């Protein structure tokens, strides 16, 4: 029912802090780091399934040997495809190492130098990326990690990230003003080229400082040791407007992870004697390295975790911090619910909906059945049931305190439990591959299976909780029709997230305003009440602001929703998604923003619900998106 909101991208960085020989001796394999990277990526595969990429850098190999390796894939199982190729490479190398021992007596199998000189992906710095292409085409050229190559080792840059920039045009123009000729006007290219430019300048600065003191090749080593990555990030990122967790590996072996100043995109790290690792989700680190949760730290917004050529780890500021607005959708939907903090937050989201739900079913719990869809909503469902149990406990206490109960009444009171059923399940065997609209709609209706004969027909109400309702398409085309076949008296659809009203510009695939069912509901209400002039007024304000260069100062689109209460929008949504011929009553209940912030107090990034964007670029994007809507243009607004 979430209408397949696409996920954030995922990052995974591993720095082996000891010599490669240590891992070969201790773990009896040259693939220790790769095995950990594979596990970290698989544990984050929920974050992006359009493609994946892996890169590796060797720190101390001699000239004449490749020191950067990279594989990328857009196959359906991209992570498995990449590591399958790497495993074949290592299986072949194992045979070669054994033959070397037979022919020369050298124990190549257990020799780190042999592995690093002869086999790719045996470096100390490993980077993995899982891609969801928010706007780009699903081609291998769009897959991270991206590579900026140079014959000077310290000028090479490998980058990947979970980010979207709102000011790509401005960044592109700045690159041109620096004398560059970027091959594309996309944020991935502009970000890498801008950081690459200042990495080049830092190389040149160090060259100028030491050229009279050292001769090559020693000079190259000195430059690599002295490069100030903090300075590079300070100079290159000062104009960035967006949400980002960017990973960079330099050719000489130092690496960094830079997090945006509002903390929009997540990044966590763990360090011990053997490794320093970074991931988009705590759970990936916890599972891969079996560490305690309190050993996993969050990279501070506006800071970069820098791992130098020696493996030393430091967290340093590189840009002025903004008010922290970490993405709340991470907590509601994107991140794995097995993270203990996220698990408890999702349960709280379900629990906080109880007053609204009770009102919709007129407190008639005897004739109400509770369920959920999809599987990602299960934790909120558990919280909802906990909330019902708490409500019933208070009801029991009040009834007992108020007076004497007959034995039968007391037994009913003490033994009653909420009615819970698995009403709808997704049939993973059915694929919606048909292209014609009529046939596709029919196929979508059969992607789900329904459990029959558990509803008292025309007596029971059905309450179904979901993590979010964005477009409402799946509700209208499938879910509501299936539920109606059970002949309930009333259907109550509950969203653990508030109404999504505004486009996201920091990484989520929610960019076209007309797709939001809440926006369509507001338009319908404006028309019904003769307030369509507000559309023209907002459009004029947006156009003037865009022309005057002030569109980043205010979100004018808020005026579209201002005349209506949340309940009025929800009621109109229920009318919009109601299929023709639906017999049951229908209500839509959304989480309130206040309760969302109560459940997730450390993740107050709620711009898609409130329109309160954490960066100026967000206001510009929403105003431009509205202008595009009014013009009937379906293009990216940033």
Short mmCIF file of C-alpha atoms in Angstrom, two decimals, residues 71-468:
data_model
loop_
_atom_site.label_atom_id
_atom_site.label_comp_id
_atom_site.label_asym_id
_atom_site.label_seq_id
_atom_site.Cartn_x
_atom_site.Cartn_y
_atom_site.Cartn_z
CA UNK A 71 33.22 -3.86 -10.44
CA UNK A 72 29.71 -2.56 -11.01
CA UNK A 73 26.50 -4.33 -11.99
CA UNK A 74 22.89 -3.59 -12.87
CA UNK A 75 21.84 -7.24 -12.90
CA UNK A 76 18.68 -8.12 -10.89
CA UNK A 77 20.85 -9.57 -8.10
CA UNK A 78 23.66 -7.05 -8.47
CA UNK A 79 25.53 -7.78 -5.23
CA UNK A 80 25.58 -11.51 -5.89
CA UNK A 81 26.64 -10.85 -9.49
CA UNK A 82 29.62 -8.71 -8.43
CA UNK A 83 30.87 -11.00 -5.70
CA UNK A 84 30.33 -14.02 -7.91
CA UNK A 85 32.82 -12.53 -10.37
CA UNK A 86 35.25 -11.66 -7.58
CA UNK A 87 35.01 -15.18 -6.15
CA UNK A 88 35.85 -16.67 -9.55
CA UNK A 89 38.91 -14.42 -9.67
CA UNK A 90 40.05 -15.66 -6.26
CA UNK A 91 39.36 -19.32 -7.06
CA UNK A 92 41.57 -18.98 -10.13
CA UNK A 93 44.23 -17.20 -8.06
CA UNK A 94 44.18 -19.98 -5.44
CA UNK A 95 45.04 -22.52 -8.14
CA UNK A 96 47.81 -20.25 -9.43
CA UNK A 97 49.23 -19.78 -5.92
CA UNK A 98 49.36 -23.56 -5.39
CA UNK A 99 51.14 -24.05 -8.71
CA UNK A 100 53.67 -21.36 -7.70
CA UNK A 101 54.43 -23.34 -4.54
CA UNK A 102 54.84 -26.56 -6.51
CA UNK A 103 57.13 -24.98 -9.07
CA UNK A 104 59.20 -22.64 -6.90
CA UNK A 105 58.68 -23.69 -3.30
CA UNK A 106 57.41 -20.20 -2.43
CA UNK A 107 54.27 -20.44 -0.27
CA UNK A 108 52.23 -17.97 -2.32
CA UNK A 109 48.96 -19.16 -0.76
CA UNK A 110 49.99 -17.62 2.57
CA UNK A 111 52.03 -14.69 1.23
CA UNK A 112 50.23 -11.32 1.38
CA UNK A 113 52.75 -9.68 -0.94
CA UNK A 114 52.05 -12.30 -3.63
CA UNK A 115 48.30 -11.80 -3.33
CA UNK A 116 48.53 -8.02 -3.49
CA UNK A 117 50.92 -8.02 -6.42
CA UNK A 118 49.01 -10.57 -8.48
CA UNK A 119 45.30 -10.44 -7.57
CA UNK A 120 42.75 -7.63 -7.76
CA UNK A 121 40.59 -6.68 -4.77
CA UNK A 122 43.32 -7.48 -2.23
CA UNK A 123 43.65 -3.91 -0.99
CA UNK A 124 43.16 -2.50 2.50
CA UNK A 125 40.39 -0.02 1.61
CA UNK A 126 37.05 -1.42 0.41
CA UNK A 127 33.98 0.49 -0.71
CA UNK A 128 30.52 -0.86 -1.55
CA UNK A 129 27.45 0.94 -2.84
CA UNK A 130 23.84 -0.08 -3.35
CA UNK A 131 22.00 2.05 -5.84
CA UNK A 132 18.49 3.22 -6.22
CA UNK A 133 18.38 5.53 -9.23
CA UNK A 134 16.14 8.30 -7.96
CA UNK A 135 16.07 9.94 -11.38
CA UNK A 136 18.89 8.50 -13.47
CA UNK A 137 18.49 5.67 -15.92
CA UNK A 138 19.34 2.17 -14.78
CA UNK A 139 22.61 1.88 -16.67
CA UNK A 140 25.98 0.74 -15.43
CA UNK A 141 27.48 4.19 -16.10
CA UNK A 142 25.15 5.57 -13.42
CA UNK A 143 26.34 3.08 -10.81
CA UNK A 144 28.66 4.11 -8.01
CA UNK A 145 31.51 4.03 -7.16
CA UNK A 146 32.62 6.67 -9.64
CA UNK A 147 36.29 6.92 -10.55
CA UNK A 148 38.36 10.03 -11.31
CA UNK A 149 41.68 8.82 -12.68
CA UNK A 150 45.14 10.32 -12.84
CA UNK A 151 48.69 9.03 -13.23
CA UNK A 152 49.57 10.69 -9.94
CA UNK A 153 48.40 8.24 -7.31
CA UNK A 154 47.36 10.94 -4.86
CA UNK A 155 45.14 12.63 -7.46
CA UNK A 156 42.96 9.56 -8.02
CA UNK A 157 39.52 9.70 -6.41
CA UNK A 158 36.89 6.98 -6.02
CA UNK A 159 33.50 8.17 -4.78
CA UNK A 160 30.11 6.78 -3.86
CA UNK A 161 27.29 8.12 -1.77
CA UNK A 162 23.73 8.41 -0.64
CA UNK A 163 22.91 11.93 -1.72
CA UNK A 164 20.90 14.34 -3.80
CA UNK A 165 21.87 17.97 -4.33
CA UNK A 166 19.21 20.63 -4.82
CA UNK A 167 21.54 23.10 -6.58
CA UNK A 168 23.07 21.02 -9.36
CA UNK A 169 22.86 23.89 -11.85
CA UNK A 170 24.82 26.20 -9.55
CA UNK A 171 27.44 23.54 -8.87
CA UNK A 172 27.79 22.88 -12.60
CA UNK A 173 28.29 26.60 -13.28
CA UNK A 174 30.96 26.80 -10.58
CA UNK A 175 32.85 23.92 -12.17
CA UNK A 176 32.76 25.71 -15.51
CA UNK A 177 33.99 28.91 -13.84
CA UNK A 178 36.92 26.89 -12.45
CA UNK A 179 37.85 25.99 -16.01
CA UNK A 180 36.45 22.46 -16.05
CA UNK A 181 34.32 20.86 -18.74
CA UNK A 182 31.99 18.42 -16.89
CA UNK A 183 30.67 15.62 -19.07
CA UNK A 184 27.20 15.65 -17.45
CA UNK A 185 25.03 17.99 -15.41
CA UNK A 186 24.12 15.51 -12.67
CA UNK A 187 24.91 15.73 -8.97
CA UNK A 188 27.09 12.59 -8.93
CA UNK A 189 29.44 14.02 -11.56
CA UNK A 190 29.44 17.59 -10.23
CA UNK A 191 30.12 16.48 -6.65
CA UNK A 192 33.00 14.21 -7.65
CA UNK A 193 34.52 16.77 -9.99
CA UNK A 194 34.32 19.54 -7.41
CA UNK A 195 35.99 17.45 -4.72
CA UNK A 196 38.45 16.19 -7.32
CA UNK A 197 39.31 19.74 -8.32
CA UNK A 198 40.22 20.74 -4.79
CA UNK A 199 42.07 17.46 -4.27
CA UNK A 200 44.17 18.43 -7.30
CA UNK A 201 44.77 21.88 -5.79
CA UNK A 202 45.78 20.33 -2.47
CA UNK A 203 48.24 18.10 -4.31
CA UNK A 204 49.65 21.17 -6.04
CA UNK A 205 49.87 23.06 -2.74
CA UNK A 206 51.88 20.26 -1.16
CA UNK A 207 54.02 19.93 -4.29
CA UNK A 208 54.90 23.62 -4.08
CA UNK A 209 55.71 23.28 -0.40
CA UNK A 210 58.05 20.30 -0.71
CA UNK A 211 59.42 20.32 -4.28
CA UNK A 212 62.70 21.96 -3.23
CA UNK A 213 63.21 19.54 -0.31
CA UNK A 214 62.59 16.16 -1.96
CA UNK A 215 63.08 14.42 -5.26
CA UNK A 216 60.60 12.01 -6.89
CA UNK A 217 59.53 9.35 -6.13
CA UNK A 218 60.04 10.30 -2.45
CA UNK A 219 58.27 13.61 -3.14
CA UNK A 220 55.09 11.74 -4.17
CA UNK A 221 55.08 9.85 -0.88
CA UNK A 222 55.53 13.05 1.11
CA UNK A 223 52.66 14.71 -0.75
CA UNK A 224 50.36 11.77 -0.01
CA UNK A 225 51.24 11.87 3.69
CA UNK A 226 50.69 15.61 3.96
CA UNK A 227 47.43 16.03 2.01
CA UNK A 228 44.81 17.71 4.19
CA UNK A 229 41.48 16.07 3.33
CA UNK A 230 39.65 18.28 5.84
CA UNK A 231 40.79 21.31 3.86
CA UNK A 232 39.75 19.65 0.59
CA UNK A 233 36.23 19.05 1.95
CA UNK A 234 35.95 22.53 3.45
CA UNK A 235 36.72 24.12 0.09
CA UNK A 236 34.71 21.76 -2.12
CA UNK A 237 31.54 21.29 -0.04
CA UNK A 238 30.85 24.85 1.07
CA UNK A 239 28.36 25.38 -1.80
CA UNK A 240 26.56 22.03 -1.47
CA UNK A 241 22.84 22.18 -0.68
CA UNK A 242 21.28 18.79 -0.13
CA UNK A 243 21.30 15.66 1.94
CA UNK A 244 24.41 13.53 1.68
CA UNK A 245 26.61 10.84 3.15
CA UNK A 246 29.51 10.81 0.70
CA UNK A 247 32.36 8.31 0.71
CA UNK A 248 35.66 9.06 -0.95
CA UNK A 249 38.80 6.94 -1.36
CA UNK A 250 41.98 8.55 -2.59
CA UNK A 251 44.43 6.62 -4.72
CA UNK A 252 47.08 6.75 -2.00
CA UNK A 253 44.79 5.02 0.53
CA UNK A 254 43.27 7.74 2.70
CA UNK A 255 39.47 7.85 2.79
CA UNK A 256 36.62 9.96 4.13
CA UNK A 257 32.90 9.92 4.77
CA UNK A 258 31.27 13.37 4.81
CA UNK A 259 27.78 13.91 6.25
CA UNK A 260 25.55 16.87 5.40
CA UNK A 261 25.23 19.69 7.98
CA UNK A 262 21.56 18.94 8.79
CA UNK A 263 22.19 15.23 9.24
CA UNK A 264 19.54 14.38 6.64
CA UNK A 265 21.22 11.25 5.36
CA UNK A 266 22.45 8.67 7.89
CA UNK A 267 26.01 7.43 8.46
CA UNK A 268 27.34 5.25 11.28
CA UNK A 269 30.83 3.98 12.09
CA UNK A 270 32.67 1.44 14.20
CA UNK A 271 36.39 1.22 14.94
CA UNK A 272 38.47 -1.49 16.59
CA UNK A 273 42.12 -2.58 16.33
CA UNK A 274 41.55 -4.41 13.04
CA UNK A 275 39.00 -2.34 11.13
CA UNK A 276 37.31 1.01 10.71
CA UNK A 277 33.92 0.68 9.03
CA UNK A 278 31.09 2.96 7.94
CA UNK A 279 27.56 2.09 6.81
CA UNK A 280 24.18 3.71 6.24
CA UNK A 281 22.59 1.51 8.91
CA UNK A 282 23.76 0.34 12.32
CA UNK A 283 22.37 -3.13 11.82
CA UNK A 284 24.74 -3.81 8.91
CA UNK A 285 27.72 -3.06 11.16
CA UNK A 286 26.32 -4.96 14.15
CA UNK A 287 25.65 -8.11 12.12
CA UNK A 288 28.92 -8.03 10.17
CA UNK A 289 31.29 -7.40 13.09
CA UNK A 290 29.30 -8.69 16.08
CA UNK A 291 30.02 -5.54 18.06
CA UNK A 292 27.84 -3.99 20.77
CA UNK A 293 25.36 -1.35 19.64
CA UNK A 294 26.92 1.24 21.95
CA UNK A 295 30.20 0.79 20.07
CA UNK A 296 28.57 2.02 16.86
CA UNK A 297 28.68 5.80 16.59
CA UNK A 298 26.82 8.26 14.40
CA UNK A 299 28.90 10.61 12.27
CA UNK A 300 28.10 14.11 13.51
CA UNK A 301 26.25 16.26 10.94
CA UNK A 302 28.61 18.65 9.20
CA UNK A 303 31.54 16.39 10.08
CA UNK A 304 33.69 13.99 8.12
CA UNK A 305 35.20 10.76 9.33
CA UNK A 306 38.71 10.81 7.88
CA UNK A 307 40.87 7.68 7.83
CA UNK A 308 44.43 8.58 6.94
CA UNK A 309 47.04 6.54 5.08
CA UNK A 310 48.18 4.93 8.35
CA UNK A 311 44.64 3.90 9.35
CA UNK A 312 44.18 6.57 12.01
CA UNK A 313 40.57 7.68 12.39
CA UNK A 314 39.39 11.20 13.17
CA UNK A 315 36.00 12.91 13.05
CA UNK A 316 36.41 16.55 12.03
CA UNK A 317 34.04 19.43 11.12
CA UNK A 318 34.19 20.61 7.52
CA UNK A 319 31.07 22.79 7.18
CA UNK A 320 28.92 24.83 9.57
CA UNK A 321 26.19 22.73 11.16
CA UNK A 322 22.50 23.41 10.61
CA UNK A 323 19.64 22.45 12.89
CA UNK A 324 19.59 18.64 12.84
CA UNK A 325 16.76 17.29 10.69
CA UNK A 326 17.55 13.61 10.22
CA UNK A 327 15.19 11.91 7.78
CA UNK A 328 12.16 10.53 9.67
CA UNK A 329 11.29 8.26 6.73
CA UNK A 330 14.42 6.29 7.60
CA UNK A 331 12.71 5.42 10.86
CA UNK A 332 9.23 4.81 9.43
CA UNK A 333 10.10 2.82 6.36
CA UNK A 334 13.59 2.65 4.82
CA UNK A 335 15.97 1.30 7.45
CA UNK A 336 15.83 -2.27 8.70
CA UNK A 337 13.45 -2.63 11.62
CA UNK A 338 15.82 -4.99 13.42
CA UNK A 339 17.76 -1.96 14.68
CA UNK A 340 16.55 -1.75 18.31
CA UNK A 341 15.96 2.01 18.24
CA UNK A 342 14.01 1.85 14.99
CA UNK A 343 12.05 -1.15 16.24
CA UNK A 344 10.87 0.70 19.34
CA UNK A 345 10.11 3.85 17.36
CA UNK A 346 7.94 1.95 14.88
CA UNK A 347 6.08 0.26 17.72
CA UNK A 348 5.49 3.69 19.26
CA UNK A 349 4.11 4.97 15.95
CA UNK A 350 1.50 2.20 15.98
CA UNK A 351 0.67 2.72 19.64
CA UNK A 352 0.09 6.45 19.23
CA UNK A 353 -2.63 5.86 16.61
CA UNK A 354 -5.00 4.15 19.07
CA UNK A 355 -7.19 7.18 19.95
CA UNK A 356 -7.89 7.88 16.26
CA UNK A 357 -8.59 4.21 15.52
CA UNK A 358 -10.98 3.82 18.47
CA UNK A 359 -12.91 6.82 17.28
CA UNK A 360 -13.27 5.39 13.78
CA UNK A 361 -14.62 2.04 15.05
CA UNK A 362 -16.79 3.75 17.70
CA UNK A 363 -14.89 1.90 20.44
CA UNK A 364 -16.53 -1.36 19.30
CA UNK A 365 -13.54 -3.68 19.68
CA UNK A 366 -15.69 -6.81 19.83
CA UNK A 367 -16.61 -6.31 16.20
CA UNK A 368 -13.24 -5.09 14.91
CA UNK A 369 -10.46 -7.13 13.29
CA UNK A 370 -6.91 -5.77 13.11
CA UNK A 371 -4.30 -6.58 10.45
CA UNK A 372 -1.44 -5.05 8.46
CA UNK A 373 0.16 -4.81 5.03
CA UNK A 374 2.94 -4.82 3.83
CA UNK A 375 5.48 -6.76 5.93
CA UNK A 376 7.37 -3.55 6.71
CA UNK A 377 4.30 -2.39 8.69
CA UNK A 378 4.43 -5.41 11.02
CA UNK A 379 6.31 -3.58 13.77
CA UNK A 380 3.86 -0.66 13.79
CA UNK A 381 1.09 -3.26 13.91
CA UNK A 382 2.65 -4.83 17.02
CA UNK A 383 2.75 -1.39 18.60
CA UNK A 384 -0.87 -0.83 17.69
CA UNK A 385 -1.85 -4.08 19.41
CA UNK A 386 0.21 -3.10 22.47
CA UNK A 387 -1.67 0.18 22.51
CA UNK A 388 -4.99 -1.67 22.37
CA UNK A 389 -3.91 -3.91 25.27
CA UNK A 390 -3.00 -0.81 27.28
CA UNK A 391 -6.39 0.71 26.48
CA UNK A 392 -8.18 -2.48 27.54
CA UNK A 393 -6.20 -2.63 30.80
CA UNK A 394 -7.38 0.87 31.67
CA UNK A 395 -10.95 -0.06 30.73
CA UNK A 396 -10.80 -3.08 33.02
CA UNK A 397 -9.43 -1.07 35.90
CA UNK A 398 -12.07 1.64 35.48
CA UNK A 399 -14.91 -0.90 35.28
CA UNK A 400 -13.75 -2.71 38.41
CA UNK A 401 -13.18 0.52 40.32
CA UNK A 402 -16.60 1.89 39.39
CA UNK A 403 -18.70 -0.91 40.91
CA UNK A 404 -19.75 -4.51 41.26
CA UNK A 405 -19.77 -6.65 38.09
CA UNK A 406 -21.70 -9.84 37.54
CA UNK A 407 -19.53 -12.94 37.10
CA UNK A 408 -20.24 -13.24 33.37
CA UNK A 409 -19.45 -9.57 32.77
CA UNK A 410 -16.24 -9.88 34.78
CA UNK A 411 -15.12 -12.94 32.82
CA UNK A 412 -15.80 -11.22 29.50
CA UNK A 413 -13.93 -8.15 30.69
CA UNK A 414 -10.89 -10.08 31.84
CA UNK A 415 -10.62 -12.51 28.93
CA UNK A 416 -11.31 -10.19 25.98
CA UNK A 417 -8.43 -9.75 23.54
CA UNK A 418 -8.19 -7.71 20.33
CA UNK A 419 -9.10 -9.74 17.27
CA UNK A 420 -6.00 -10.14 15.09
CA UNK A 421 -5.94 -11.85 11.70
CA UNK A 422 -3.65 -12.09 8.68
CA UNK A 423 -6.16 -10.80 6.14
CA UNK A 424 -3.95 -9.99 3.16
CA UNK A 425 -0.62 -11.42 2.06
CA UNK A 426 1.46 -10.72 -1.01
CA UNK A 427 1.87 -13.51 -3.54
CA UNK A 428 5.51 -13.19 -4.54
CA UNK A 429 5.00 -15.63 -7.41
CA UNK A 430 2.84 -13.14 -9.35
CA UNK A 431 4.71 -10.53 -11.38
CA UNK A 432 3.09 -7.44 -12.87
CA UNK A 433 4.96 -7.62 -16.16
CA UNK A 434 1.98 -6.91 -18.44
CA UNK A 435 2.18 -3.54 -20.12
CA UNK A 436 -1.41 -2.66 -21.11
CA UNK A 437 -3.21 -0.62 -18.43
CA UNK A 438 -6.35 -2.77 -18.30
CA UNK A 439 -4.44 -6.04 -18.03
CA UNK A 440 -1.99 -4.59 -15.52
CA UNK A 441 -4.78 -3.41 -13.23
CA UNK A 442 -6.29 -6.86 -13.30
CA UNK A 443 -2.91 -8.44 -12.56
CA UNK A 444 -2.22 -6.03 -9.67
CA UNK A 445 -5.47 -7.14 -8.07
CA UNK A 446 -4.12 -10.69 -7.96
CA UNK A 447 -0.70 -9.90 -6.51
CA UNK A 448 -2.32 -10.22 -3.08
CA UNK A 449 -4.10 -13.17 -1.46
CA UNK A 450 -7.03 -12.72 0.91
CA UNK A 451 -7.95 -14.82 3.95
CA UNK A 452 -11.67 -15.61 3.85
CA UNK A 453 -14.25 -16.61 6.49
CA UNK A 454 -12.71 -14.77 9.43
CA UNK A 455 -14.92 -11.68 9.17
CA UNK A 456 -18.50 -11.52 10.40
CA UNK A 457 -20.12 -10.19 7.26
CA UNK A 458 -21.63 -6.70 7.46
CA UNK A 459 -20.95 -6.66 11.21
CA UNK A 460 -17.18 -6.38 11.67
CA UNK A 461 -14.96 -3.42 10.95
CA UNK A 462 -11.52 -4.10 9.51
CA UNK A 463 -8.51 -2.01 10.53
CA UNK A 464 -5.42 -2.36 8.31
CA UNK A 465 -2.21 -0.52 9.21
CA UNK A 466 0.42 0.44 6.65
CA UNK A 467 3.68 2.34 7.08
CA UNK A 468 2.71 5.02 4.56
#
